[in-house]
PDB file of C-alpha atoms in Angstrom:
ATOM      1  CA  UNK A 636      -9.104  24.014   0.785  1.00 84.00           C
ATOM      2  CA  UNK A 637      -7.579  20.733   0.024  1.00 93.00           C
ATOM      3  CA  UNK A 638      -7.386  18.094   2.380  1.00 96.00           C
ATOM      4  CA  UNK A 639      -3.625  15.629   2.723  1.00 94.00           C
ATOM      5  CA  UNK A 640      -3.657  12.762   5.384  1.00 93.00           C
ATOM      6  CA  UNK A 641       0.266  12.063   6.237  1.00 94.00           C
ATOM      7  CA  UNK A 642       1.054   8.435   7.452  1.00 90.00           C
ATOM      8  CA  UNK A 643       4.128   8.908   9.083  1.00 92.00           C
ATOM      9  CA  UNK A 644       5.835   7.024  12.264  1.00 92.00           C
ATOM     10  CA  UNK A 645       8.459   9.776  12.748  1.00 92.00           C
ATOM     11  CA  UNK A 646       7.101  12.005  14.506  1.00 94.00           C
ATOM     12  CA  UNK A 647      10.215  15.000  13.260  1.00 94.00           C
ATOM     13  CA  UNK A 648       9.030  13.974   9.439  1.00 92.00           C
ATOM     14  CA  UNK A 649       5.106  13.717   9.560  1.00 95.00           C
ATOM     15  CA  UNK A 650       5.582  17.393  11.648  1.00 96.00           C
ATOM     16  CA  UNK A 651       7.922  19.265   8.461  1.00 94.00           C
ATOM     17  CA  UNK A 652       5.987  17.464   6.126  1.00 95.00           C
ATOM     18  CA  UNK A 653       2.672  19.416   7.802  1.00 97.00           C
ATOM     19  CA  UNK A 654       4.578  22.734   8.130  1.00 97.00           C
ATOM     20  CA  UNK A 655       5.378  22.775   4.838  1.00 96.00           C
ATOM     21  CA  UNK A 656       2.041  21.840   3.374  1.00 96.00           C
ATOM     22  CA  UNK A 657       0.223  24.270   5.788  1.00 97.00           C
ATOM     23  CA  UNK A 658       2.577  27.788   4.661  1.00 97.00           C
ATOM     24  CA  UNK A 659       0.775  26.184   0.935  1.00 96.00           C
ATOM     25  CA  UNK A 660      -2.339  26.471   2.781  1.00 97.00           C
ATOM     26  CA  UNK A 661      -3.680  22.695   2.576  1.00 97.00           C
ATOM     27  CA  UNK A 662      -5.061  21.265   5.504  1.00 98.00           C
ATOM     28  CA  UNK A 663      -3.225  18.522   6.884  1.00 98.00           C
ATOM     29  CA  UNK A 664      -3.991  15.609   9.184  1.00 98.00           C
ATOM     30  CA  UNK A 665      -1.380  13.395  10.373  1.00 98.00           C
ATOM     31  CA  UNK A 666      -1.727   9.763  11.679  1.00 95.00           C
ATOM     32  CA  UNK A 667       1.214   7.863  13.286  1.00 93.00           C
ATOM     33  CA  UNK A 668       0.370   4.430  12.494  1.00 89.00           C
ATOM     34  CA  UNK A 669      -0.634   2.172   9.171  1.00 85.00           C
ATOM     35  CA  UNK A 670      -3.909   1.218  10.634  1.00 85.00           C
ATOM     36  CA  UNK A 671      -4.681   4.553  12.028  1.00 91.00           C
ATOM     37  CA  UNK A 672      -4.210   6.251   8.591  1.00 87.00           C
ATOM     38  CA  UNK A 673      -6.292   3.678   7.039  1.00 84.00           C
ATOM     39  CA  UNK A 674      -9.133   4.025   9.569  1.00 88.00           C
ATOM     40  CA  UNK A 675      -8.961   7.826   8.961  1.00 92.00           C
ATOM     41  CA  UNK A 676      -8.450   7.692   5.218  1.00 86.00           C
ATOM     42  CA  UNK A 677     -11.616   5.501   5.423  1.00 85.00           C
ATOM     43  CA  UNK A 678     -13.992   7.445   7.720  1.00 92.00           C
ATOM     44  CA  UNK A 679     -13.155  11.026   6.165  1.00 93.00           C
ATOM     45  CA  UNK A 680     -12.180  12.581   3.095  1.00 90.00           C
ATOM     46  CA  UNK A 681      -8.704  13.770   1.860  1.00 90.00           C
ATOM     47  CA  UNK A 682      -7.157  15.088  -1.680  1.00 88.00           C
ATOM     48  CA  UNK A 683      -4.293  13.495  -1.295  1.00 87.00           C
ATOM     49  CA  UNK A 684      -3.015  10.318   1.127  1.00 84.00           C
ATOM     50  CA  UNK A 685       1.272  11.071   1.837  1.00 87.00           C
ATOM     51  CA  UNK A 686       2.244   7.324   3.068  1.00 82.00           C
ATOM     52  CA  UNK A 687       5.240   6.018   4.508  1.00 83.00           C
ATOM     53  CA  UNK A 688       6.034   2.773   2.888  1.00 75.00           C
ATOM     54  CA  UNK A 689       7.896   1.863   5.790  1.00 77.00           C
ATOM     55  CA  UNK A 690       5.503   1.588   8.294  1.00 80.00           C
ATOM     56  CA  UNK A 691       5.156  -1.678  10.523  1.00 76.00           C
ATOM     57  CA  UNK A 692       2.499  -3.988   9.429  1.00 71.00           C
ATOM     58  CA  UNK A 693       1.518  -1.882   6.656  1.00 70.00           C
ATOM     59  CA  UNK A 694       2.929  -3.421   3.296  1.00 61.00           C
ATOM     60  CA  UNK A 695       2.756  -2.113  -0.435  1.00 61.00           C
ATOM     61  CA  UNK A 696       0.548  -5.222  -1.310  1.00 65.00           C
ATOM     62  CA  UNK A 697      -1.865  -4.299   1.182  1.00 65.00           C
ATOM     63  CA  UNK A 698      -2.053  -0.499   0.248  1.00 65.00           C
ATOM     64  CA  UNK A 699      -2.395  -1.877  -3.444  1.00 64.00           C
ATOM     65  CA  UNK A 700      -5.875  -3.184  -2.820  1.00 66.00           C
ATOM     66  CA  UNK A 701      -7.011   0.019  -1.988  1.00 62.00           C
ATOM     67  CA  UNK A 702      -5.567   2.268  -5.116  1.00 59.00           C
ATOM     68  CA  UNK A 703      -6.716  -0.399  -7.500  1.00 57.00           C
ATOM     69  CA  UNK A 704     -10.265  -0.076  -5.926  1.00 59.00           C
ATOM     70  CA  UNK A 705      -9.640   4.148  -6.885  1.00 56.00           C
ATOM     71  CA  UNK A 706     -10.578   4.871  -3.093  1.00 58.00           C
ATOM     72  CA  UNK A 707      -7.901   6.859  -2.768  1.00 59.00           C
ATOM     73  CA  UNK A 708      -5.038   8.701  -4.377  1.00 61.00           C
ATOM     74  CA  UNK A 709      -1.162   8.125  -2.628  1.00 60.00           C
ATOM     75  CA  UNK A 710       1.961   9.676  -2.793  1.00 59.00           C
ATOM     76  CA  UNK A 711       4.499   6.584  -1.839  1.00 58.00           C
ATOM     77  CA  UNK A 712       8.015   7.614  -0.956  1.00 58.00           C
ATOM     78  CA  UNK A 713      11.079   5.726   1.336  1.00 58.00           C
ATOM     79  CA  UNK A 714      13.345   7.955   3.418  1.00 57.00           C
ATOM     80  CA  UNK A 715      14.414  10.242   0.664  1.00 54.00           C
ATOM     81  CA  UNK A 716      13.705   8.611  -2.430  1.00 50.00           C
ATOM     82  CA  UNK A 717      10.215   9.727  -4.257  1.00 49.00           C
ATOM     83  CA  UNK A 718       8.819   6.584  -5.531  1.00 48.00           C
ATOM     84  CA  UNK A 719       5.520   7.094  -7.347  1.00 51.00           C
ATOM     85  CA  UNK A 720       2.295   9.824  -7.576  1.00 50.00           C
ATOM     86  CA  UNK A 721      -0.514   8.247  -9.058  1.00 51.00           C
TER      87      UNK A 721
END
């Protein structure tokens, strides 16, 4: 079974973004802050990172050190606009 982390702040997002995921039968893990999801995306391992670009303290720039270092594979999006898969 595959394995998503979703960064998420709101709460009513990060919990229909699991639903859905779940009826596809990945396992999901959801973390509410930037340096929570880091920590986790660190200390375990995950198919797929879903992060919310949005969250406080937790800039692109930042996340870009880690994808250029291949540790881990994100799906970026803002509010409702899908803004890269890599």
């Amino acid at each position: 079974m595959s394995r998503i982390l979703i960064v998420e702040d709101e709460e009513a997002i990060a919990d229909l973004e699991k639903d859905y995921l779940e009826l596809s039968d990945f396992e999901v893990k959801i973390e509410n802050t930037g340096d929570a999801g880091l920590e986790t995306a660190l200390a375990e391992e995950f198919d797929l990172v879903i992060l919310d670009l949005m969250l406080p303290g937790m800039d692109l720039k930042y996340v870009n050190t880690y994808e250029k270092k291949r540790m881990f594979r994100f799906l970026w999006y803002q509010q409702k606009k899908m803004i890269s898969i890599r």
